[in-house]
Short mmCIF file of C-alpha atoms in Angstrom, two decimals:
data_model
loop_
_atom_site.label_atom_id
_atom_site.label_comp_id
_atom_site.label_asym_id
_atom_site.label_seq_id
_atom_site.Cartn_x
_atom_site.Cartn_y
_atom_site.Cartn_z
CA UNK Q 120 -5.12 5.04 31.29
CA UNK Q 121 -2.91 8.18 30.67
CA UNK Q 122 -1.64 9.84 27.60
CA UNK Q 123 1.97 11.78 27.50
CA UNK Q 124 3.26 13.51 24.76
CA UNK Q 125 6.63 13.50 23.47
CA UNK Q 126 8.96 16.07 24.55
CA UNK Q 127 9.60 19.17 22.21
CA UNK Q 128 12.95 20.76 21.23
CA UNK Q 129 11.17 23.96 20.52
CA UNK Q 130 8.03 26.08 21.52
CA UNK Q 131 4.98 23.57 21.62
CA UNK Q 132 2.02 23.85 19.55
CA UNK Q 133 -1.31 22.41 19.40
CA UNK Q 134 -1.62 19.56 16.98
CA UNK Q 135 -4.18 19.14 14.38
CA UNK Q 136 -5.85 15.86 15.08
CA UNK Q 137 -5.50 15.00 11.00
CA UNK Q 138 -3.48 16.34 7.91
CA UNK Q 139 -5.55 18.67 6.04
CA UNK Q 140 -4.34 17.58 2.27
CA UNK Q 141 -6.34 14.64 1.75
CA UNK Q 142 -5.55 14.81 -1.99
CA UNK Q 143 -1.82 14.42 -1.18
CA UNK Q 144 -2.17 11.90 1.23
CA UNK Q 145 -4.39 9.64 -1.39
CA UNK Q 146 -1.58 10.11 -4.20
CA UNK Q 147 0.83 9.00 -1.57
CA UNK Q 148 -1.15 5.88 -0.17
CA UNK Q 149 -1.88 5.06 -3.95
CA UNK Q 150 1.93 4.61 -4.23
CA UNK Q 151 2.46 2.83 -1.33
CA UNK Q 152 -0.21 0.21 -2.33
CA UNK Q 153 1.59 -0.27 -5.57
CA UNK Q 154 4.90 -1.04 -3.74
CA UNK Q 155 3.16 -3.23 -1.41
CA UNK Q 156 1.43 -5.22 -4.40
CA UNK Q 157 5.07 -5.58 -6.12
CA UNK Q 158 6.57 -6.76 -3.13
CA UNK Q 159 3.75 -9.46 -2.01
CA UNK Q 160 2.97 -10.58 -5.42
CA UNK Q 161 6.99 -11.50 -5.89
CA UNK Q 162 6.55 -13.97 -3.31
CA UNK Q 163 4.33 -15.85 -4.87
CA UNK Q 164 4.19 -15.06 -8.73
CA UNK Q 165 6.66 -17.79 -10.22
CA UNK Q 166 4.87 -20.83 -8.19
CA UNK Q 167 3.09 -21.48 -10.87
CA UNK Q 168 5.77 -20.18 -13.44
CA UNK Q 169 8.77 -22.24 -12.27
CA UNK Q 170 8.50 -25.56 -14.08
CA UNK Q 171 8.31 -23.64 -17.40
CA UNK Q 172 11.33 -21.42 -16.43
CA UNK Q 173 13.43 -24.31 -15.37
CA UNK Q 174 12.95 -26.37 -17.94
CA UNK Q 175 14.06 -23.59 -20.31
CA UNK Q 176 16.86 -22.56 -18.69
CA UNK Q 177 17.99 -25.74 -17.73
CA UNK Q 178 18.35 -25.26 -13.99
CA UNK Q 179 15.83 -27.87 -12.26
CA UNK Q 180 18.32 -28.67 -9.89
CA UNK Q 181 18.42 -25.18 -8.41
CA UNK Q 182 14.73 -24.57 -9.10
CA UNK Q 183 14.52 -24.11 -5.25
CA UNK Q 184 16.84 -21.02 -4.99
CA UNK Q 185 14.39 -18.84 -7.23
CA UNK Q 186 12.15 -18.69 -4.25
CA UNK Q 187 14.41 -19.32 -1.21
CA UNK Q 188 16.50 -16.49 -2.74
CA UNK Q 189 14.33 -13.92 -2.35
CA UNK Q 190 12.61 -15.01 0.78
CA UNK Q 191 15.64 -15.19 2.54
CA UNK Q 192 16.84 -11.75 1.39
CA UNK Q 193 13.48 -10.19 1.82
CA UNK Q 194 13.51 -11.26 5.91
CA UNK Q 195 16.75 -10.40 6.66
CA UNK Q 196 16.50 -6.67 5.09
CA UNK Q 197 13.19 -6.13 6.91
CA UNK Q 198 14.54 -5.18 10.21
CA UNK Q 199 17.13 -3.14 8.75
CA UNK Q 200 14.68 -0.84 6.70
CA UNK Q 201 12.76 -0.69 9.48
CA UNK Q 202 15.76 0.47 11.72
CA UNK Q 203 17.37 2.85 9.11
CA UNK Q 204 13.93 4.43 8.39
CA UNK Q 205 13.46 5.53 12.18
CA UNK Q 206 16.88 7.26 11.78
CA UNK Q 207 17.77 8.65 8.69
CA UNK Q 208 14.16 8.94 7.24
CA UNK Q 209 11.80 6.71 4.65
CA UNK Q 210 11.60 8.86 1.79
CA UNK Q 211 15.06 8.34 0.02
CA UNK Q 212 15.04 4.45 1.61
CA UNK Q 213 11.78 4.02 -0.12
CA UNK Q 214 12.78 5.35 -3.45
CA UNK Q 215 16.00 3.16 -2.95
CA UNK Q 216 14.15 0.13 -2.46
CA UNK Q 217 12.09 0.27 -5.22
CA UNK Q 218 15.26 1.31 -7.51
CA UNK Q 219 16.63 -2.16 -6.38
CA UNK Q 220 13.60 -3.97 -6.76
CA UNK Q 221 13.40 -2.63 -10.33
CA UNK Q 222 17.01 -3.57 -11.07
CA UNK Q 223 16.53 -7.25 -9.37
CA UNK Q 224 13.52 -7.23 -12.08
CA UNK Q 225 15.61 -6.45 -15.03
CA UNK Q 226 18.21 -8.59 -13.76
CA UNK Q 227 15.68 -11.42 -14.13
CA UNK Q 228 13.85 -10.68 -17.05
CA UNK Q 229 17.11 -10.96 -19.05
CA UNK Q 230 18.60 -13.82 -17.43
CA UNK Q 231 19.90 -16.47 -19.66
CA UNK Q 232 20.66 -19.00 -17.43
CA UNK Q 233 19.45 -19.98 -13.99
CA UNK Q 234 22.99 -18.38 -11.76
CA UNK Q 235 21.33 -14.64 -13.12
CA UNK Q 236 17.78 -15.42 -12.63
CA UNK Q 237 18.68 -16.14 -9.02
CA UNK Q 238 20.57 -13.26 -8.98
CA UNK Q 239 17.77 -11.17 -10.21
CA UNK Q 240 15.55 -12.73 -7.50
CA UNK Q 241 18.08 -12.09 -4.65
CA UNK Q 242 18.51 -8.54 -5.89
CA UNK Q 243 14.51 -7.97 -5.64
CA UNK Q 244 14.28 -9.36 -2.56
CA UNK Q 245 16.96 -6.80 -1.09
CA UNK Q 246 14.77 -4.08 -2.26
CA UNK Q 247 11.24 -6.12 -1.59
CA UNK Q 248 12.07 -6.46 2.09
CA UNK Q 249 11.75 -2.87 2.55
CA UNK Q 250 8.67 -1.80 0.43
CA UNK Q 251 6.00 -3.37 2.64
CA UNK Q 252 7.76 -2.32 5.92
CA UNK Q 253 8.50 1.22 4.41
CA UNK Q 254 4.95 1.18 3.38
CA UNK Q 255 3.11 0.58 6.52
CA UNK Q 256 5.87 2.81 8.37
CA UNK Q 257 5.35 5.66 5.83
CA UNK Q 258 1.20 5.74 6.09
CA UNK Q 259 2.08 5.87 9.80
CA UNK Q 260 4.57 9.22 9.14
CA UNK Q 261 1.71 10.94 7.82
CA UNK Q 262 -1.67 9.75 9.26
CA UNK Q 263 -2.55 9.34 13.14
CA UNK Q 264 -3.29 5.93 14.28
CA UNK Q 265 -6.87 6.10 14.58
CA UNK Q 266 -7.02 7.29 11.21
CA UNK Q 267 -4.68 4.92 9.82
CA UNK Q 268 -6.60 1.66 10.59
CA UNK Q 269 -8.63 2.23 7.46
CA UNK Q 270 -5.84 2.74 5.23
CA UNK Q 271 -4.32 -0.44 7.06
CA UNK Q 272 -7.10 -2.45 6.39
CA UNK Q 273 -7.02 -1.68 2.49
CA UNK Q 274 -3.29 -2.66 2.79
CA UNK Q 275 -4.47 -5.72 4.15
CA UNK Q 276 -6.57 -6.58 1.57
CA UNK Q 277 -3.76 -5.57 -1.03
CA UNK Q 278 -1.57 -8.36 0.41
CA UNK Q 279 -4.57 -11.09 0.35
CA UNK Q 280 -5.69 -10.12 -3.23
CA UNK Q 281 -1.75 -10.93 -4.08
CA UNK Q 282 -1.49 -14.49 -2.29
CA UNK Q 283 -4.06 -15.63 -5.06
CA UNK Q 284 -3.28 -13.07 -7.90
CA UNK Q 285 0.58 -13.90 -7.86
CA UNK Q 286 0.05 -17.59 -8.94
CA UNK Q 287 -2.79 -16.53 -11.31
CA UNK Q 288 -0.54 -14.14 -13.23
CA UNK Q 289 2.72 -16.23 -13.20
CA UNK Q 290 0.80 -19.00 -14.84
CA UNK Q 291 -0.59 -16.71 -17.25
CA UNK Q 292 2.13 -14.77 -18.10
CA UNK Q 293 3.91 -18.34 -18.82
CA UNK Q 294 1.02 -19.43 -21.17
CA UNK Q 295 0.63 -16.35 -22.99
CA UNK Q 296 3.56 -13.45 -23.36
CA UNK Q 297 6.17 -15.46 -21.67
CA UNK Q 298 7.20 -15.88 -18.07
CA UNK Q 299 9.81 -12.78 -18.41
CA UNK Q 300 6.47 -10.57 -18.42
CA UNK Q 301 6.43 -11.30 -14.73
CA UNK Q 302 9.79 -9.45 -14.46
CA UNK Q 303 9.32 -6.83 -16.84
CA UNK Q 304 5.47 -5.78 -15.49
CA UNK Q 305 7.17 -4.46 -12.36
CA UNK Q 306 9.13 -1.53 -14.25
CA UNK Q 307 6.31 0.60 -15.19
CA UNK Q 308 4.58 -0.17 -11.70
CA UNK Q 309 7.46 0.27 -10.10
CA UNK Q 310 8.31 3.66 -12.01
CA UNK Q 311 4.79 5.17 -11.05
CA UNK Q 312 5.66 4.41 -7.29
CA UNK Q 313 8.83 6.15 -7.51
CA UNK Q 314 7.15 9.63 -9.20
CA UNK Q 315 4.49 9.47 -6.79
CA UNK Q 316 6.93 9.15 -4.11
CA UNK Q 317 9.34 12.03 -5.23
CA UNK Q 318 6.57 14.32 -6.11
CA UNK Q 319 4.07 13.95 -3.33
CA UNK Q 320 5.77 12.35 -0.38
CA UNK Q 321 7.04 15.11 1.78
CA UNK Q 322 8.41 13.56 4.98
CA UNK Q 323 11.11 15.45 7.60
CA UNK Q 324 14.59 15.57 7.46
CA UNK Q 325 16.69 13.13 10.21
CA UNK Q 326 19.88 14.18 11.46
CA UNK Q 327 20.50 11.05 13.36
CA UNK Q 328 24.02 9.63 13.46
CA UNK Q 329 24.14 6.32 12.31
CA UNK Q 330 25.67 3.34 14.20
CA UNK Q 331 25.14 0.44 11.85
CA UNK Q 332 24.67 -2.75 13.55
CA UNK Q 333 26.78 -4.86 11.87
CA UNK Q 334 27.53 -7.94 14.46
CA UNK Q 335 23.48 -7.96 14.77
CA UNK Q 336 22.72 -7.75 10.95
CA UNK Q 337 25.15 -10.65 10.51
CA UNK Q 338 24.11 -13.07 13.06
CA UNK Q 339 20.82 -12.15 12.21
CA UNK Q 340 21.32 -12.95 8.46
CA UNK Q 341 22.69 -16.07 9.08
CA UNK Q 342 20.02 -17.33 11.59
CA UNK Q 343 17.36 -16.54 9.42
CA UNK Q 344 18.85 -17.98 6.36
CA UNK Q 345 19.58 -21.24 8.52
CA UNK Q 346 16.01 -20.97 9.68
CA UNK Q 347 14.48 -20.61 5.71
CA UNK Q 348 16.70 -23.36 4.31
CA UNK Q 349 15.26 -25.86 7.09
CA UNK Q 350 11.74 -24.49 6.29
CA UNK Q 351 12.63 -25.05 2.41
CA UNK Q 352 14.63 -28.26 2.15
CA UNK Q 353 13.32 -29.87 5.37
CA UNK Q 354 11.30 -33.39 3.75
CA UNK Q 355 12.03 -32.18 0.34
CA UNK Q 356 15.54 -32.03 -0.89
CA UNK Q 357 16.71 -33.55 2.64
CA UNK Q 358 15.29 -35.78 4.87
CA UNK Q 359 14.27 -34.18 8.76
CA UNK Q 360 16.60 -36.30 10.22
CA UNK Q 361 19.48 -36.02 7.70
CA UNK Q 362 22.49 -34.28 8.89
CA UNK Q 363 21.84 -31.37 6.55
CA UNK Q 364 18.79 -30.11 8.36
CA UNK Q 365 20.35 -31.27 11.48
CA UNK Q 366 23.44 -28.76 11.50
CA UNK Q 367 21.13 -26.29 9.72
CA UNK Q 368 19.16 -26.40 13.23
CA UNK Q 369 22.17 -26.17 15.35
CA UNK Q 370 23.22 -23.35 13.29
CA UNK Q 371 19.84 -21.63 13.57
CA UNK Q 372 20.04 -21.73 17.38
CA UNK Q 373 23.45 -20.99 17.29
CA UNK Q 374 23.26 -17.60 15.44
CA UNK Q 375 19.78 -16.80 16.89
CA UNK Q 376 21.50 -16.67 20.52
CA UNK Q 377 24.39 -14.57 19.39
CA UNK Q 378 21.94 -12.35 17.52
CA UNK Q 379 20.15 -11.82 20.87
CA UNK Q 380 23.33 -11.20 22.92
CA UNK Q 381 24.44 -8.73 19.59
CA UNK Q 382 21.62 -6.95 20.62
CA UNK Q 383 21.97 -6.61 23.94
CA UNK Q 384 25.22 -4.81 23.77
CA UNK Q 385 24.44 -2.73 20.30
CA UNK Q 386 23.95 1.11 20.90
CA UNK Q 387 21.26 0.84 17.61
CA UNK Q 388 19.98 -2.55 17.72
CA UNK Q 389 17.94 -3.32 14.73
CA UNK Q 390 15.92 -5.08 16.41
CA UNK Q 391 16.01 -3.62 20.28
CA UNK Q 392 15.48 -6.03 23.12
CA UNK Q 393 13.39 -3.03 24.68
CA UNK Q 394 10.19 -3.64 22.13
CA UNK Q 395 9.59 -6.70 24.23
CA UNK Q 396 9.10 -4.80 27.15
CA UNK Q 397 5.97 -3.58 25.77
CA UNK Q 398 3.30 -6.10 26.63
CA UNK Q 399 1.18 -5.39 23.78
CA UNK Q 400 4.29 -5.63 21.22
CA UNK Q 401 4.72 -9.59 22.66
CA UNK Q 402 0.87 -10.43 22.22
CA UNK Q 403 0.35 -8.98 18.33
CA UNK Q 404 3.51 -10.32 17.28
CA UNK Q 405 3.62 -13.91 18.57
CA UNK Q 406 -0.46 -14.15 17.76
CA UNK Q 407 0.47 -12.43 14.19
CA UNK Q 408 3.26 -15.67 14.15
CA UNK Q 409 0.54 -17.95 14.42
CA UNK Q 410 -1.50 -16.52 12.04
CA UNK Q 411 1.14 -16.40 9.66
CA UNK Q 412 1.65 -20.52 10.41
CA UNK Q 413 -1.93 -20.91 9.82
CA UNK Q 414 -2.32 -19.00 6.98
CA UNK Q 415 0.59 -19.87 4.72
CA UNK Q 416 0.55 -23.13 5.87
CA UNK Q 417 -2.70 -23.64 4.41
CA UNK Q 418 -2.66 -21.81 1.23
CA UNK Q 419 0.86 -23.91 0.48
CA UNK Q 420 -1.39 -26.57 -0.27
CA UNK Q 421 -5.04 -25.60 -0.98
CA UNK Q 422 -4.73 -24.91 -4.52
CA UNK Q 423 -3.21 -28.28 -5.10
CA UNK Q 424 -6.04 -29.94 -3.39
CA UNK Q 425 -8.34 -28.20 -5.53
CA UNK Q 426 -6.84 -29.17 -8.67
CA UNK Q 427 -6.65 -32.92 -7.19
CA UNK Q 428 -10.11 -33.13 -6.10
CA UNK Q 429 -11.95 -31.62 -8.57
CA UNK Q 430 -9.43 -32.55 -11.82
CA UNK Q 431 -9.39 -28.49 -13.02
CA UNK Q 432 -5.78 -27.00 -14.06
CA UNK Q 433 -3.46 -24.45 -11.92
CA UNK Q 434 -5.31 -21.49 -13.34
CA UNK Q 435 -9.05 -22.61 -12.36
CA UNK Q 436 -7.94 -23.94 -8.74
CA UNK Q 437 -6.46 -20.37 -8.56
CA UNK Q 438 -9.76 -18.77 -9.30
CA UNK Q 439 -11.36 -21.09 -6.44
CA UNK Q 440 -9.38 -19.42 -4.31
CA UNK Q 441 -11.23 -16.09 -4.68
CA UNK Q 442 -14.12 -16.22 -2.01
CA UNK Q 443 -11.14 -16.69 0.49
CA UNK Q 444 -9.45 -13.39 -0.88
CA UNK Q 445 -13.38 -12.02 -0.82
CA UNK Q 446 -13.78 -13.03 3.19
CA UNK Q 447 -10.35 -11.54 3.77
CA UNK Q 448 -11.11 -8.41 2.01
CA UNK Q 449 -14.53 -7.92 3.31
CA UNK Q 450 -13.14 -8.35 6.95
CA UNK Q 451 -9.98 -6.33 6.71
CA UNK Q 452 -11.26 -3.23 5.10
CA UNK Q 453 -14.54 -3.15 7.40
CA UNK Q 454 -12.42 -3.49 10.59
CA UNK Q 455 -10.64 -0.94 9.51
CA UNK Q 456 -12.81 1.62 9.38
CA UNK Q 457 -14.91 0.27 12.62
CA UNK Q 458 -11.63 1.09 14.25
CA UNK Q 459 -11.13 4.51 13.11
CA UNK Q 460 -14.85 5.01 13.73
CA UNK Q 461 -15.20 3.71 17.25
CA UNK Q 462 -11.83 3.12 18.38
CA UNK Q 463 -12.62 -0.02 19.51
CA UNK Q 464 -10.39 -3.03 17.80
CA UNK Q 465 -9.72 -5.82 20.91
CA UNK Q 466 -12.43 -7.79 19.56
CA UNK Q 467 -11.00 -7.91 16.04
CA UNK Q 468 -8.25 -10.35 16.65
CA UNK Q 469 -9.94 -12.19 19.51
CA UNK Q 470 -13.07 -13.02 16.63
CA UNK Q 471 -10.20 -13.58 14.37
CA UNK Q 472 -8.64 -16.87 16.11
CA UNK Q 473 -12.18 -18.06 16.99
CA UNK Q 474 -13.04 -17.55 13.13
CA UNK Q 475 -9.52 -19.19 11.48
CA UNK Q 476 -9.87 -21.83 14.02
CA UNK Q 477 -13.53 -22.72 12.65
CA UNK Q 478 -12.65 -22.50 9.07
CA UNK Q 479 -9.41 -24.76 9.58
CA UNK Q 480 -12.02 -26.95 11.41
CA UNK Q 481 -14.29 -26.82 8.40
CA UNK Q 482 -11.55 -27.66 6.07
CA UNK Q 483 -10.46 -30.48 8.02
CA UNK Q 484 -13.93 -32.08 7.39
CA UNK Q 485 -13.73 -32.06 3.55
CA UNK Q 486 -13.95 -35.18 1.76
CA UNK Q 487 -13.44 -36.10 -1.98
CA UNK Q 488 -17.18 -35.72 -2.26
CA UNK Q 489 -17.81 -32.54 -0.53
CA UNK Q 490 -19.83 -30.17 -2.87
CA UNK Q 491 -17.40 -27.71 -4.30
CA UNK Q 492 -19.72 -24.75 -3.15
CA UNK Q 493 -19.05 -26.16 0.35
CA UNK Q 494 -15.29 -26.12 -0.14
CA UNK Q 495 -15.46 -22.28 -1.11
CA UNK Q 496 -17.85 -21.41 1.42
CA UNK Q 497 -15.25 -22.93 3.61
CA UNK Q 498 -12.37 -20.94 2.25
CA UNK Q 499 -14.75 -17.68 2.68
CA UNK Q 500 -14.49 -18.41 6.48
CA UNK Q 501 -10.78 -18.89 6.54
CA UNK Q 502 -10.36 -15.59 4.99
CA UNK Q 503 -12.90 -13.69 6.94
CA UNK Q 504 -10.88 -14.52 9.95
CA UNK Q 505 -7.53 -13.81 8.69
CA UNK Q 506 -8.72 -10.39 7.46
CA UNK Q 507 -10.03 -9.74 11.04
CA UNK Q 508 -6.88 -8.87 12.26
CA UNK Q 509 -3.96 -9.40 9.87
CA UNK Q 510 -3.36 -5.37 9.72
CA UNK Q 511 -5.06 -4.81 13.06
CA UNK Q 512 -2.18 -6.53 14.66
CA UNK Q 513 0.27 -4.14 13.13
CA UNK Q 514 -1.85 -1.42 14.08
CA UNK Q 515 -1.76 -2.32 17.92
CA UNK Q 516 1.99 -2.80 17.39
CA UNK Q 517 2.38 0.93 16.09
CA UNK Q 518 0.21 2.25 18.50
CA UNK Q 519 2.39 1.11 21.59
CA UNK Q 520 5.59 3.16 19.94
CA UNK Q 521 6.11 6.78 19.27
CA UNK Q 522 5.84 7.52 15.62
CA UNK Q 523 9.73 8.20 15.88
CA UNK Q 524 10.46 3.96 16.43
CA UNK Q 525 7.22 3.00 14.27
CA UNK Q 526 9.54 1.44 11.71
CA UNK Q 527 11.79 -0.63 13.74
CA UNK Q 528 8.20 -1.78 15.74
CA UNK Q 529 6.75 -2.65 12.30
CA UNK Q 530 9.73 -4.31 10.84
CA UNK Q 531 9.94 -6.47 13.93
CA UNK Q 532 6.65 -7.16 13.88
CA UNK Q 533 6.31 -8.23 9.68
CA UNK Q 534 9.83 -10.03 10.20
CA UNK Q 535 8.54 -12.63 13.02
CA UNK Q 536 5.32 -13.27 10.84
CA UNK Q 537 7.25 -13.74 7.78
CA UNK Q 538 9.49 -16.59 9.63
CA UNK Q 539 6.12 -17.74 11.01
CA UNK Q 540 4.96 -17.86 7.61
CA UNK Q 541 7.97 -19.93 6.35
CA UNK Q 542 7.65 -22.32 9.21
CA UNK Q 543 3.81 -22.62 8.28
CA UNK Q 544 4.54 -24.27 4.92
CA UNK Q 545 6.91 -26.45 6.18
CA UNK Q 546 5.17 -27.66 9.59
CA UNK Q 547 1.95 -28.34 7.23
CA UNK Q 548 4.59 -30.13 4.08
CA UNK Q 549 6.41 -32.36 6.58
CA UNK Q 550 2.82 -33.45 8.29
CA UNK Q 551 1.06 -34.12 5.31
CA UNK Q 552 4.03 -35.65 3.14
CA UNK Q 553 4.45 -38.23 6.01
CA UNK Q 554 0.75 -39.02 6.23
CA UNK Q 555 0.26 -39.27 2.54
CA UNK Q 556 3.85 -41.81 2.25
CA UNK Q 557 2.12 -44.04 5.06
CA UNK Q 558 -1.48 -43.67 3.28
CA UNK Q 559 -0.35 -45.04 -0.24
CA UNK Q 560 2.07 -47.56 1.24
CA UNK Q 561 -1.53 -49.16 2.71
CA UNK Q 562 -3.62 -48.96 -0.12
CA UNK Q 563 -1.66 -49.09 -3.44
CA UNK Q 564 -0.26 -52.07 -4.64
CA UNK Q 565 3.44 -52.77 -3.98
CA UNK Q 566 5.61 -50.75 -6.29
CA UNK Q 567 2.10 -49.30 -8.53
CA UNK Q 568 3.69 -45.66 -8.67
CA UNK Q 569 7.31 -46.56 -7.45
CA UNK Q 570 6.49 -44.76 -4.09
CA UNK Q 571 7.52 -41.57 -5.34
CA UNK Q 572 4.97 -38.89 -4.29
CA UNK Q 573 6.94 -35.96 -5.70
CA UNK Q 574 5.47 -37.39 -9.02
CA UNK Q 575 1.87 -37.08 -8.26
CA UNK Q 576 1.47 -33.86 -10.29
CA UNK Q 577 -2.46 -33.05 -10.91
CA UNK Q 578 -2.29 -33.66 -14.22
CA UNK Q 579 -0.26 -37.02 -13.86
CA UNK Q 580 -2.98 -38.13 -11.41
CA UNK Q 581 -6.05 -37.21 -13.98
CA UNK Q 582 -4.29 -39.01 -16.54
CA UNK Q 583 -4.06 -42.34 -14.63
CA UNK Q 584 -6.49 -45.55 -14.65
CA UNK Q 585 -9.65 -44.69 -12.56
CA UNK Q 586 -8.58 -47.36 -9.75
CA UNK Q 587 -5.31 -45.38 -8.94
CA UNK Q 588 -6.61 -41.81 -9.44
CA UNK Q 589 -9.29 -42.60 -6.78
CA UNK Q 590 -7.01 -44.21 -4.67
CA UNK Q 591 -4.24 -41.33 -4.66
CA UNK Q 592 -6.86 -38.62 -4.48
CA UNK Q 593 -8.52 -40.10 -1.52
CA UNK Q 594 -5.05 -40.55 0.22
CA UNK Q 595 -4.40 -37.19 -0.84
CA UNK Q 596 -7.78 -35.83 0.87
CA UNK Q 597 -7.13 -38.05 3.89
CA UNK Q 598 -3.37 -36.99 4.40
CA UNK Q 599 -3.78 -33.26 4.21
CA UNK Q 600 -7.16 -32.48 5.95
CA UNK Q 601 -6.36 -33.59 9.38
CA UNK Q 602 -3.44 -31.38 9.15
CA UNK Q 603 -6.08 -28.45 9.01
CA UNK Q 604 -7.08 -29.53 12.47
CA UNK Q 605 -3.62 -30.31 13.67
CA UNK Q 606 -3.22 -26.07 13.40
CA UNK Q 607 -5.81 -25.26 15.61
CA UNK Q 608 -4.17 -25.73 18.76
CA UNK Q 609 -1.95 -22.73 17.46
CA UNK Q 610 -5.12 -20.70 16.75
CA UNK Q 611 -6.14 -21.73 20.54
CA UNK Q 612 -2.77 -20.14 22.19
CA UNK Q 613 -3.01 -17.26 19.66
CA UNK Q 614 -6.54 -16.73 21.07
CA UNK Q 615 -5.38 -17.00 24.70
CA UNK Q 616 -2.64 -14.15 23.65
CA UNK Q 617 -4.94 -11.71 22.30
CA UNK Q 618 -7.24 -11.81 25.26
CA UNK Q 619 -4.55 -10.16 27.52
CA UNK Q 620 -3.75 -7.32 24.69
CA UNK Q 621 -4.93 -4.17 26.57
CA UNK Q 622 -7.16 -1.92 24.33
CA UNK Q 623 -4.86 1.42 24.47
CA UNK Q 624 -6.84 4.11 22.80
CA UNK Q 625 -5.65 4.73 19.40
CA UNK Q 626 -3.88 8.29 18.74
CA UNK Q 627 -5.73 11.09 17.07
CA UNK Q 628 -2.70 13.18 16.54
CA UNK Q 629 0.95 12.40 15.64
CA UNK Q 630 3.89 12.14 17.67
CA UNK Q 631 1.78 11.54 20.87
CA UNK Q 632 2.51 7.92 23.04
CA UNK Q 633 -0.35 6.79 24.99
CA UNK Q 634 1.15 4.37 28.20
CA UNK Q 635 0.62 0.94 28.27
CA UNK Q 636 -1.12 -0.55 31.36
CA UNK Q 637 0.17 2.52 33.24
CA UNK Q 638 3.77 1.31 32.72
CA UNK Q 639 6.16 3.55 30.68
CA UNK Q 640 6.54 2.16 27.04
CA UNK Q 641 9.11 0.19 26.04
CA UNK Q 642 10.82 3.61 24.34
CA UNK Q 643 9.95 6.14 27.41
CA UNK Q 644 13.56 5.48 28.46
CA UNK Q 645 14.51 7.23 24.80
CA UNK Q 646 16.92 10.36 25.37
CA UNK Q 647 14.88 13.48 25.53
CA UNK Q 648 14.36 15.26 22.76
CA UNK Q 649 14.74 12.04 20.32
CA UNK Q 650 10.84 12.41 19.31
CA UNK Q 651 10.05 14.88 16.35
CA UNK Q 652 8.56 17.98 17.82
CA UNK Q 653 6.17 20.83 16.69
CA UNK Q 654 2.97 20.44 15.15
CA UNK Q 655 1.84 17.26 13.59
CA UNK Q 656 2.93 16.55 10.39
CA UNK Q 657 2.85 19.98 8.67
CA UNK Q 658 4.86 18.54 5.38
CA UNK Q 659 1.40 16.84 4.31
CA UNK Q 660 -0.86 19.82 4.34
CA UNK Q 661 1.58 22.41 2.58
CA UNK Q 662 3.63 22.34 -0.67
CA UNK Q 663 7.45 21.24 -0.57
CA UNK Q 664 9.22 22.59 2.21
CA UNK Q 665 12.82 22.17 3.58
CA UNK Q 666 11.57 18.86 5.00
CA UNK Q 667 10.92 17.39 1.53
CA UNK Q 668 13.94 15.73 1.50
CA UNK Q 669 12.80 13.34 3.63
#
């Protein structure tokens, strides 16, 4: 195992292990956490509010686009922000992404019809796609990898909290002050994040000449849009074997191939194929995709399952997800500090795959008679497993490349995990719906409920006569719980991958790169002088400098 230091363009000086201005870093970190919270909340906050919103704006037929518009825009923008951040600097992009996100919030909050609501959500996605990526990359600009693990663990906990807090806040706003506050609440929080970035975030200037990868961006955008539409529409708006879904799959395949070709020929590709020369990047990214499928596949239906099985409303079922978040927060924060203290981390994703698989198996054993406290314990196990590796996998990716490439690498890793999250919900939904229809056809009297499973809201089911309700709840349980077990092979595949991750020591200073497996890393071929030189992060330890424009 060898360690090489990036070439300097001026006289080299020893790099301090850590920036000295802890207060400045903590204030910057606070702004990054707010930005991450805004981005991740907006992926889930409208799930409980949508029925009310579309009813008020008379747009039930376009309801799906409220969430799809955000998801498509955010996913497409992830690699773009990552690449541009490496080329031109991240401070201006970060403030710009926050500003665009706030503009989208204003448009959505003021919307008087579905068209403007969808426009607002899409604009939010254009900004939101950069908030999480840039937050993870900016902390990499100011804190070395060894110390960074503590911060990344807290970021992972924030992401987990938002997955449950989003639906809860959406429901609470809708039932109290009104659904528009799901947009308005972003404005004061976003302004705080912008102020903290303007005052305290001091990053170096980048003078790189930008050659925007237009062809790669266009082909990637078409492929991503087709994939997400398949995941969103398949089995709901259209049958899986319908011409629309088949054509979308063809488009996704063709444009994914064209995207790879475009990246091969581009001088500044948004997702460089050179990334895939790093074994740790490939393994950590593939494992993150599998975790995304399992996590979001389970999260998509667990709240509704709790409502069906226990008869509680949407808000209470959201609170029932808190044990999962407690498990995720505990392990995410703990592993972050352990990685910083010991420098050892390979065991974490290995343990994660085992614990998540165990959690899914436990969920697959649930019945309508399973005590509530047992279900909550199962959720804690699942959350603990997810927290073991969620941010550690990102850290492994960041540790595999020079700091000047951290944005591109981080964005690419998150991009594929987001694709996995979209596919996870679609996979679980397809398997669950097919099983539910079959079970209801077997157990219900012919035509008793019209065969329309889309009408089985928890409230409607709970209002049925006991006999029919028991049949539906039993079918719902028997259709969903085996699907959790069907996800376990993905975790076994993930385990097989992370076993081969090489535990490269976490760097204790900035602007150095540790070689992976004795082989040159994917970016060792970058032209000499491309990596920033000089002392590590002097812009953090001092007051405003010429570098403050970022």
